[in-house]
């Protein structure tokens, strides 16, 4: 554990001390909150892997208008994400984690700063190039799944591949393999309404993997699932990372989920804390 | 861009969202287009059918009957006689009677001036502002008037600008052919004729029977009235059930089916014409089948024999009136009815004195000297039915749809006679033709009063446009002969093809208005539907974009969606439209066939009036129009959806 003297580590240390003092003063709730924060922050202390950086976020800010109000969703955020990492983005609602996720997923552009993938500043790419990049490099998993209700599971999984030039045969083969990987081979002809929440999200993960992406962006993937299903989904993501080396970025409110990440990035009011 | 099979797969999922609205949109659009397709199919069928009937009625040509306009003053049809006309008539009258006196003198017969009938008679209704000698009018009982008018017609013929020869020169510019002579119907009666029915000659008074006093009424009594006219075979073709002149046993004649059924149908079990138009065709076919080739005979008695017949009837009436009068003396000379059909009239009693007989002999001698003696004679003429007309009574056009259509389709040309096909008649051996004496009429001849150069003729035109151009440029409508400033009056003959042509043009104009309105409505409906669907699909579109779909992929999916919707509208419209047209055809086709056959007078045909024809380009042009309108209506919502950044819809989560 690296307990160096930089500001970030001081902050972690402060949470630990605060937890101890709260316990000492019988302020149980406050102590638990401090312990939770200490626990989360302490995961940051894990060493960054030696694998290459797949996304480098440099001084990214994102502001937009909501009515007459100008909202700063991200404020000068810098971050490196390495290949094969599982990263948890945490923070309260409105903290900017979804905005950061969308910028990492190349569906949004920062107001300032740069996002470098494969040595290219993706913020400068035009729409078609961004689409190609997303298609080739990024897979998305959503809290609300967004499976097509009128497509069978097998077709739902294939959707991202439909935007590529892959042959139908290759797509079919990939779908079969992925469906088997997520354990839904006996549900291949089912419609989403015939699946449980956990099965749907597994299908969504298979869909995210269909183009063999380097990165999976999962926005609250367990938000609509019970704890058992949630763990099953996390296990699946970890398995994918372990077997495919895919970088996985998860936005989550769930401390237990975040605790299983390699690294936790906590956001508050648009800044990493 | 996304491959078509995937675009279809994803687009089809959209068809299930907002299903109610989509079904409503497809249904409304389809009904609109279906109505259009049904109208186009039905009208195209009607137009083609009408053209078939028109061509059948006109032997594949468009016929126009042309009548030269004779200035009213030629035959003195003017309201008031001018001083000059009165002077001319008086001079002609003086000469006429001078010639008659000279004729009597030459024949050695005493001339009785008291029997002269003046050509002019005082007319108290003439305005007193006229000089007294002009307050007169023609006395049509005077033989002078007919002779004077015949002379004026001959004089007019020499200078007439509208003779047949000049009409032919005019017609060249319009490609007119044919020039078939149509007999002037007013002179078509064979005088003093009696139809022989059931071996009995009808010797009743031969007043013209008219039924309802329209041409229909006269035509359906043409055999009874012995009213016949010659017509070119080509003009009668549509009526003919026998076309060969070989083996004819009498003068070929086309008669009204109604009269044939009435006079000859009883023994064949043919009843009167049913009123239900849908039953008329079967009745007509029955008449055609059973009475085609039927022969009947007519006995024509000349004026002398007719006078004898009249005397028989008069004597009988007198005897009946005086049967209680003991002082009544029966006529000394009495005749008896012939004992066999068209037999001789015999003298049954002659108790005249020697002086009376001598006076009668002198009269005959004088007539012989003057060349006016007509010995008693009768002629038996055999007719053979070779065709049937089916004249329609005049009816109130607003009484029913059937009446309206009948009036609409009924040809302008009409006749009061049975018709003898001229060329078929010419092939007859002489002994079967009209005997010369049978056709003799008193007074000026038909030829004098209406020479062939000025009689009506039927012209043929290859197209409606040429017929219309001729009619519009060279002629006035037949109904306006009194006010016509042109050389001819004319009307379509055989069918109302001009009206049908007008209806066709009207339909084109209606289509010209209805089509843009229809397309506009469809545009709005599709635009609304696609806009709503697009709005509902924003999140889904954003998800697709997140998955790597390019704008062109999204465009591909939604264009495919619009095409699928358009395809549904097109197929539904087509099936519904064709179905509607078919139902209309099944419901009204037979009735229209019967109406049209009757109205066009085509009775020897298996033509069917169809309201169903899907060969119209308009029917099939609707399909691409549906696709084009759908795509155009989708442009704005499509563009808006495609250019919308996906983050906007992901952020709103």
mmCIF file of N, CA and C in Angstrom, chain A residues 6-92:
data_model
loop_
_atom_site.group_PDB
_atom_site.id
_atom_site.type_symbol
_atom_site.label_atom_id
_atom_site.label_comp_id
_atom_site.label_asym_id
_atom_site.label_seq_id
_atom_site.Cartn_x
_atom_site.Cartn_y
_atom_site.Cartn_z
ATOM 1 N N UNK A 6 1.490 12.706 -0.635
ATOM 2 C CA UNK A 6 0.770 13.672 -1.498
ATOM 3 C C UNK A 6 -0.606 13.975 -0.917
ATOM 4 N N UNK A 7 -1.277 14.911 -1.458
ATOM 5 C CA UNK A 7 -2.564 15.395 -0.937
ATOM 6 C C UNK A 7 -3.643 14.333 -0.932
ATOM 7 N N UNK A 8 -3.581 13.508 -1.949
ATOM 8 C CA UNK A 8 -4.605 12.468 -2.049
ATOM 9 C C UNK A 8 -4.487 11.486 -0.884
ATOM 10 N N UNK A 9 -3.253 11.109 -0.583
ATOM 11 C CA UNK A 9 -3.037 10.154 0.504
ATOM 12 C C UNK A 9 -3.326 10.787 1.852
ATOM 13 N N UNK A 10 -3.080 12.085 1.989
ATOM 14 C CA UNK A 10 -3.429 12.792 3.224
ATOM 15 C C UNK A 10 -4.929 12.705 3.465
ATOM 16 N N UNK A 11 -5.676 12.837 2.397
ATOM 17 C CA UNK A 11 -7.138 12.797 2.482
ATOM 18 C C UNK A 11 -7.613 11.431 2.963
ATOM 19 N N UNK A 12 -6.973 10.377 2.444
ATOM 20 C CA UNK A 12 -7.318 9.011 2.851
ATOM 21 C C UNK A 12 -6.992 8.818 4.331
ATOM 22 N N UNK A 13 -5.837 9.314 4.641
ATOM 23 C CA UNK A 13 -5.408 9.181 6.033
ATOM 24 C C UNK A 13 -6.417 9.907 6.939
ATOM 25 N N UNK A 14 -6.873 11.062 6.490
ATOM 26 C CA UNK A 14 -7.815 11.855 7.275
ATOM 27 C C UNK A 14 -9.103 11.065 7.526
ATOM 28 N N UNK A 15 -9.596 10.346 6.507
ATOM 29 C CA UNK A 15 -10.817 9.533 6.652
ATOM 30 C C UNK A 15 -10.598 8.446 7.698
ATOM 31 N N UNK A 16 -9.441 7.823 7.710
ATOM 32 C CA UNK A 16 -9.135 6.754 8.664
ATOM 33 C C UNK A 16 -9.123 7.276 10.090
ATOM 34 N N UNK A 17 -8.475 8.420 10.245
ATOM 35 C CA UNK A 17 -8.385 9.021 11.583
ATOM 36 C C UNK A 17 -9.776 9.428 12.054
ATOM 37 N N UNK A 18 -10.510 9.997 11.127
ATOM 38 C CA UNK A 18 -11.854 10.467 11.484
ATOM 39 C C UNK A 18 -12.732 9.289 11.924
ATOM 40 N N UNK A 19 -12.590 8.154 11.234
ATOM 41 C CA UNK A 19 -13.372 6.968 11.591
ATOM 42 C C UNK A 19 -13.017 6.497 12.997
ATOM 43 N N UNK A 20 -11.729 6.484 13.275
ATOM 44 C CA UNK A 20 -11.289 6.058 14.613
ATOM 45 C C UNK A 20 -11.865 6.966 15.691
ATOM 46 N N UNK A 21 -11.788 8.290 15.435
ATOM 47 C CA UNK A 21 -12.279 9.255 16.433
ATOM 48 C C UNK A 21 -13.782 9.110 16.621
ATOM 49 N N UNK A 22 -14.509 8.905 15.565
ATOM 50 C CA UNK A 22 -15.961 8.756 15.676
ATOM 51 C C UNK A 22 -16.315 7.531 16.523
ATOM 52 N N UNK A 23 -15.617 6.436 16.233
ATOM 53 C CA UNK A 23 -15.863 5.224 17.009
ATOM 54 C C UNK A 23 -15.565 5.483 18.478
ATOM 55 N N UNK A 24 -14.440 6.161 18.720
ATOM 56 C CA UNK A 24 -14.031 6.476 20.078
ATOM 57 C C UNK A 24 -15.096 7.295 20.785
ATOM 58 N N UNK A 25 -15.793 8.157 20.041
ATOM 59 C CA UNK A 25 -16.837 9.017 20.610
ATOM 60 C C UNK A 25 -18.235 8.392 20.499
ATOM 61 N N UNK A 26 -18.301 7.077 20.201
ATOM 62 C CA UNK A 26 -19.585 6.369 20.064
ATOM 63 C C UNK A 26 -20.525 6.991 19.011
ATOM 64 N N UNK A 27 -19.974 7.758 18.073
ATOM 65 C CA UNK A 27 -20.818 8.280 16.969
ATOM 66 C C UNK A 27 -20.769 7.254 15.858
ATOM 67 N N UNK A 28 -21.629 6.208 16.053
ATOM 68 C CA UNK A 28 -21.497 5.018 15.228
ATOM 69 C C UNK A 28 -21.732 5.316 13.741
ATOM 70 N N UNK A 29 -22.847 6.052 13.448
ATOM 71 C CA UNK A 29 -23.177 6.312 12.031
ATOM 72 C C UNK A 29 -22.080 7.074 11.328
ATOM 73 N N UNK A 30 -21.609 8.147 12.015
ATOM 74 C CA UNK A 30 -20.556 8.957 11.394
ATOM 75 C C UNK A 30 -19.300 8.125 11.210
ATOM 76 N N UNK A 31 -19.053 7.230 12.195
ATOM 77 C CA UNK A 31 -17.869 6.385 12.091
ATOM 78 C C UNK A 31 -17.965 5.466 10.888
ATOM 79 N N UNK A 32 -19.163 4.872 10.683
ATOM 80 C CA UNK A 32 -19.341 3.959 9.539
ATOM 81 C C UNK A 32 -19.138 4.693 8.222
ATOM 82 N N UNK A 33 -19.658 5.942 8.167
ATOM 83 C CA UNK A 33 -19.495 6.719 6.925
ATOM 84 C C UNK A 33 -18.009 6.970 6.666
ATOM 85 N N UNK A 34 -17.286 7.296 7.759
ATOM 86 C CA UNK A 34 -15.863 7.561 7.605
ATOM 87 C C UNK A 34 -15.125 6.298 7.193
ATOM 88 N N UNK A 35 -15.574 5.130 7.815
ATOM 89 C CA UNK A 35 -14.919 3.864 7.445
ATOM 90 C C UNK A 35 -15.167 3.557 5.969
ATOM 91 N N UNK A 36 -16.449 3.829 5.502
ATOM 92 C CA UNK A 36 -16.792 3.554 4.105
ATOM 93 C C UNK A 36 -15.910 4.398 3.181
ATOM 94 N N UNK A 37 -15.780 5.662 3.552
ATOM 95 C CA UNK A 37 -14.956 6.543 2.728
ATOM 96 C C UNK A 37 -13.498 6.092 2.745
ATOM 97 N N UNK A 38 -13.045 5.668 3.939
ATOM 98 C CA UNK A 38 -11.670 5.208 4.047
ATOM 99 C C UNK A 38 -11.465 3.977 3.175
ATOM 100 N N UNK A 39 -12.512 3.079 3.246
ATOM 101 C CA UNK A 39 -12.418 1.843 2.493
ATOM 102 C C UNK A 39 -12.340 2.140 0.996
ATOM 103 N N UNK A 40 -13.263 3.055 0.538
ATOM 104 C CA UNK A 40 -13.278 3.388 -0.889
ATOM 105 C C UNK A 40 -11.969 4.030 -1.323
ATOM 106 N N UNK A 41 -11.556 4.988 -0.534
ATOM 107 C CA UNK A 41 -10.368 5.728 -0.931
ATOM 108 C C UNK A 41 -9.137 4.834 -0.887
ATOM 109 N N UNK A 42 -9.209 3.908 0.050
ATOM 110 C CA UNK A 42 -8.022 3.083 0.198
ATOM 111 C C UNK A 42 -7.796 2.193 -1.010
ATOM 112 N N UNK A 43 -8.927 1.856 -1.758
ATOM 113 C CA UNK A 43 -8.734 1.038 -2.956
ATOM 114 C C UNK A 43 -7.916 1.804 -3.983
ATOM 115 N N UNK A 44 -8.029 3.140 -3.965
ATOM 116 C CA UNK A 44 -7.220 3.941 -4.887
ATOM 117 C C UNK A 44 -5.729 3.722 -4.663
ATOM 118 N N UNK A 45 -5.475 3.237 -3.486
ATOM 119 C CA UNK A 45 -4.068 3.163 -3.134
ATOM 120 C C UNK A 45 -3.387 1.965 -3.779
ATOM 121 N N UNK A 46 -4.304 1.101 -4.415
ATOM 122 C CA UNK A 46 -3.689 0.002 -5.124
ATOM 123 C C UNK A 46 -2.813 0.566 -6.235
ATOM 124 N N UNK A 47 -1.798 -0.108 -6.526
ATOM 125 C CA UNK A 47 -0.844 0.382 -7.527
ATOM 126 C C UNK A 47 -1.474 0.376 -8.903
ATOM 127 N N UNK A 48 -1.246 1.440 -9.667
ATOM 128 C CA UNK A 48 -1.674 1.450 -11.056
ATOM 129 C C UNK A 48 -0.923 0.361 -11.774
ATOM 130 N N UNK A 49 -1.609 -0.425 -12.633
ATOM 131 C CA UNK A 49 -0.923 -1.537 -13.292
ATOM 132 C C UNK A 49 0.152 -1.032 -14.245
ATOM 133 N N UNK A 50 0.975 -1.923 -14.595
ATOM 134 C CA UNK A 50 2.039 -1.550 -15.518
ATOM 135 C C UNK A 50 1.616 -1.639 -16.978
ATOM 136 N N UNK A 51 0.345 -1.991 -17.173
ATOM 137 C CA UNK A 51 -0.140 -2.127 -18.552
ATOM 138 C C UNK A 51 -0.254 -0.753 -19.199
ATOM 139 N N UNK A 52 -0.342 -0.741 -20.536
ATOM 140 C CA UNK A 52 -0.395 0.554 -21.236
ATOM 141 C C UNK A 52 -1.661 1.330 -20.892
ATOM 142 N N UNK A 53 -1.558 2.646 -21.035
ATOM 143 C CA UNK A 53 -2.724 3.516 -20.819
ATOM 144 C C UNK A 53 -3.611 3.417 -22.066
ATOM 145 N N UNK A 54 -4.874 3.129 -21.815
ATOM 146 C CA UNK A 54 -5.788 3.071 -22.986
ATOM 147 C C UNK A 54 -6.551 4.385 -23.143
ATOM 148 N N UNK A 55 -6.794 5.045 -22.039
ATOM 149 C CA UNK A 55 -7.457 6.351 -22.122
ATOM 150 C C UNK A 55 -6.713 7.286 -21.174
ATOM 151 N N UNK A 56 -6.410 8.446 -21.730
ATOM 152 C CA UNK A 56 -5.777 9.454 -20.887
ATOM 153 C C UNK A 56 -6.612 10.716 -20.930
ATOM 154 N N UNK A 57 -7.163 11.038 -19.783
ATOM 155 C CA UNK A 57 -8.019 12.226 -19.687
ATOM 156 C C UNK A 57 -7.174 13.348 -19.087
ATOM 157 N N UNK A 58 -7.087 14.441 -19.817
ATOM 158 C CA UNK A 58 -6.214 15.529 -19.379
ATOM 159 C C UNK A 58 -6.998 16.824 -19.251
ATOM 160 N N UNK A 59 -7.123 17.280 -17.970
ATOM 161 C CA UNK A 59 -7.726 18.584 -17.667
ATOM 162 C C UNK A 59 -9.083 18.751 -18.370
ATOM 163 N N UNK A 60 -9.887 17.742 -18.251
ATOM 164 C CA UNK A 60 -11.185 17.777 -18.951
ATOM 165 C C UNK A 60 -12.223 18.502 -18.096
ATOM 166 N N UNK A 61 -12.870 19.425 -18.743
ATOM 167 C CA UNK A 61 -14.026 20.082 -18.119
ATOM 168 C C UNK A 61 -15.228 19.909 -19.036
ATOM 169 N N UNK A 62 -16.392 19.886 -18.416
ATOM 170 C CA UNK A 62 -17.619 19.797 -19.237
ATOM 171 C C UNK A 62 -18.677 20.657 -18.587
ATOM 172 N N UNK A 63 -19.114 21.612 -19.343
ATOM 173 C CA UNK A 63 -20.181 22.478 -18.835
ATOM 174 C C UNK A 63 -21.296 22.506 -19.875
ATOM 175 N N UNK A 64 -22.477 22.640 -19.395
ATOM 176 C CA UNK A 64 -23.606 22.766 -20.344
ATOM 177 C C UNK A 64 -24.701 23.585 -19.682
ATOM 178 N N UNK A 65 -25.612 24.000 -20.552
ATOM 179 C CA UNK A 65 -26.694 24.834 -20.049
ATOM 180 C C UNK A 65 -27.895 23.974 -19.719
ATOM 181 N N UNK A 66 -28.461 24.238 -18.594
ATOM 182 C CA UNK A 66 -29.743 23.609 -18.266
ATOM 183 C C UNK A 66 -30.702 24.755 -18.020
ATOM 184 N N UNK A 67 -31.481 25.056 -19.011
ATOM 185 C CA UNK A 67 -32.304 26.266 -18.945
ATOM 186 C C UNK A 67 -31.385 27.474 -19.014
ATOM 187 N N UNK A 68 -31.584 28.373 -18.078
ATOM 188 C CA UNK A 68 -30.752 29.574 -18.075
ATOM 189 C C UNK A 68 -29.482 29.360 -17.249
ATOM 190 N N UNK A 69 -29.405 28.191 -16.594
ATOM 191 C CA UNK A 69 -28.276 27.952 -15.689
ATOM 192 C C UNK A 69 -27.140 27.237 -16.414
ATOM 193 N N UNK A 70 -25.937 27.650 -16.132
ATOM 194 C CA UNK A 70 -24.773 26.953 -16.670
ATOM 195 C C UNK A 70 -24.276 25.971 -15.605
ATOM 196 N N UNK A 71 -24.255 24.711 -15.996
ATOM 197 C CA UNK A 71 -23.879 23.656 -15.054
ATOM 198 C C UNK A 71 -22.483 23.155 -15.425
ATOM 199 N N UNK A 72 -21.615 23.084 -14.423
ATOM 200 C CA UNK A 72 -20.287 22.508 -14.672
ATOM 201 C C UNK A 72 -20.326 21.071 -14.169
ATOM 202 N N UNK A 73 -20.378 20.142 -15.090
ATOM 203 C CA UNK A 73 -20.484 18.728 -14.720
ATOM 204 C C UNK A 73 -19.125 18.156 -14.379
ATOM 205 N N UNK A 74 -18.096 18.596 -15.077
ATOM 206 C CA UNK A 74 -16.732 18.149 -14.790
ATOM 207 C C UNK A 74 -15.834 19.384 -14.759
ATOM 208 N N UNK A 75 -14.917 19.358 -13.843
ATOM 209 C CA UNK A 75 -14.068 20.545 -13.718
ATOM 210 C C UNK A 75 -12.602 20.112 -13.595
ATOM 211 N N UNK A 76 -11.900 20.231 -14.701
ATOM 212 C CA UNK A 76 -10.458 19.988 -14.731
ATOM 213 C C UNK A 76 -10.116 18.599 -14.190
ATOM 214 N N UNK A 77 -10.683 17.610 -14.806
ATOM 215 C CA UNK A 77 -10.444 16.221 -14.391
ATOM 216 C C UNK A 77 -9.312 15.635 -15.223
ATOM 217 N N UNK A 78 -8.383 15.003 -14.546
ATOM 218 C CA UNK A 78 -7.301 14.303 -15.237
ATOM 219 C C UNK A 78 -7.264 12.870 -14.720
ATOM 220 N N UNK A 79 -6.974 11.944 -15.627
ATOM 221 C CA UNK A 79 -7.089 10.545 -15.242
ATOM 222 C C UNK A 79 -6.450 9.676 -16.324
ATOM 223 N N UNK A 80 -5.716 8.654 -15.917
ATOM 224 C CA UNK A 80 -5.207 7.664 -16.867
ATOM 225 C C UNK A 80 -5.878 6.326 -16.573
ATOM 226 N N UNK A 81 -6.295 5.651 -17.598
ATOM 227 C CA UNK A 81 -6.912 4.334 -17.427
ATOM 228 C C UNK A 81 -6.075 3.335 -18.212
ATOM 229 N N UNK A 82 -5.735 2.265 -17.536
ATOM 230 C CA UNK A 82 -4.824 1.295 -18.138
ATOM 231 C C UNK A 82 -5.571 0.107 -18.691
ATOM 232 N N UNK A 83 -4.908 -0.515 -19.590
ATOM 233 C CA UNK A 83 -5.470 -1.706 -20.224
ATOM 234 C C UNK A 83 -5.723 -2.785 -19.181
ATOM 235 N N UNK A 84 -6.900 -3.394 -19.213
ATOM 236 C CA UNK A 84 -7.216 -4.496 -18.327
ATOM 237 C C UNK A 84 -7.649 -4.079 -16.941
ATOM 238 N N UNK A 85 -7.747 -2.818 -16.688
ATOM 239 C CA UNK A 85 -8.179 -2.332 -15.379
ATOM 240 C C UNK A 85 -9.692 -2.434 -15.240
ATOM 241 N N UNK A 86 -10.129 -2.652 -14.008
ATOM 242 C CA UNK A 86 -11.542 -2.437 -13.707
ATOM 243 C C UNK A 86 -11.590 -1.201 -12.837
ATOM 244 N N UNK A 87 -12.238 -0.189 -13.334
ATOM 245 C CA UNK A 87 -12.282 1.085 -12.633
ATOM 246 C C UNK A 87 -13.707 1.367 -12.213
ATOM 247 N N UNK A 88 -13.877 1.762 -10.980
ATOM 248 C CA UNK A 88 -15.205 2.147 -10.513
ATOM 249 C C UNK A 88 -15.245 3.664 -10.371
ATOM 250 N N UNK A 89 -16.274 4.263 -11.015
ATOM 251 C CA UNK A 89 -16.502 5.698 -10.829
ATOM 252 C C UNK A 89 -17.620 5.823 -9.819
ATOM 253 N N UNK A 90 -17.339 6.500 -8.737
ATOM 254 C CA UNK A 90 -18.379 6.637 -7.719
ATOM 255 C C UNK A 90 -18.621 8.110 -7.447
ATOM 256 N N UNK A 91 -19.688 8.327 -6.755
ATOM 257 C CA UNK A 91 -20.038 9.689 -6.407
ATOM 258 C C UNK A 91 -21.538 9.813 -6.341
ATOM 259 N N UNK A 92 -21.970 10.854 -5.669
ATOM 260 C CA UNK A 92 -23.403 11.057 -5.534
ATOM 261 C C UNK A 92 -23.991 11.444 -6.887
#
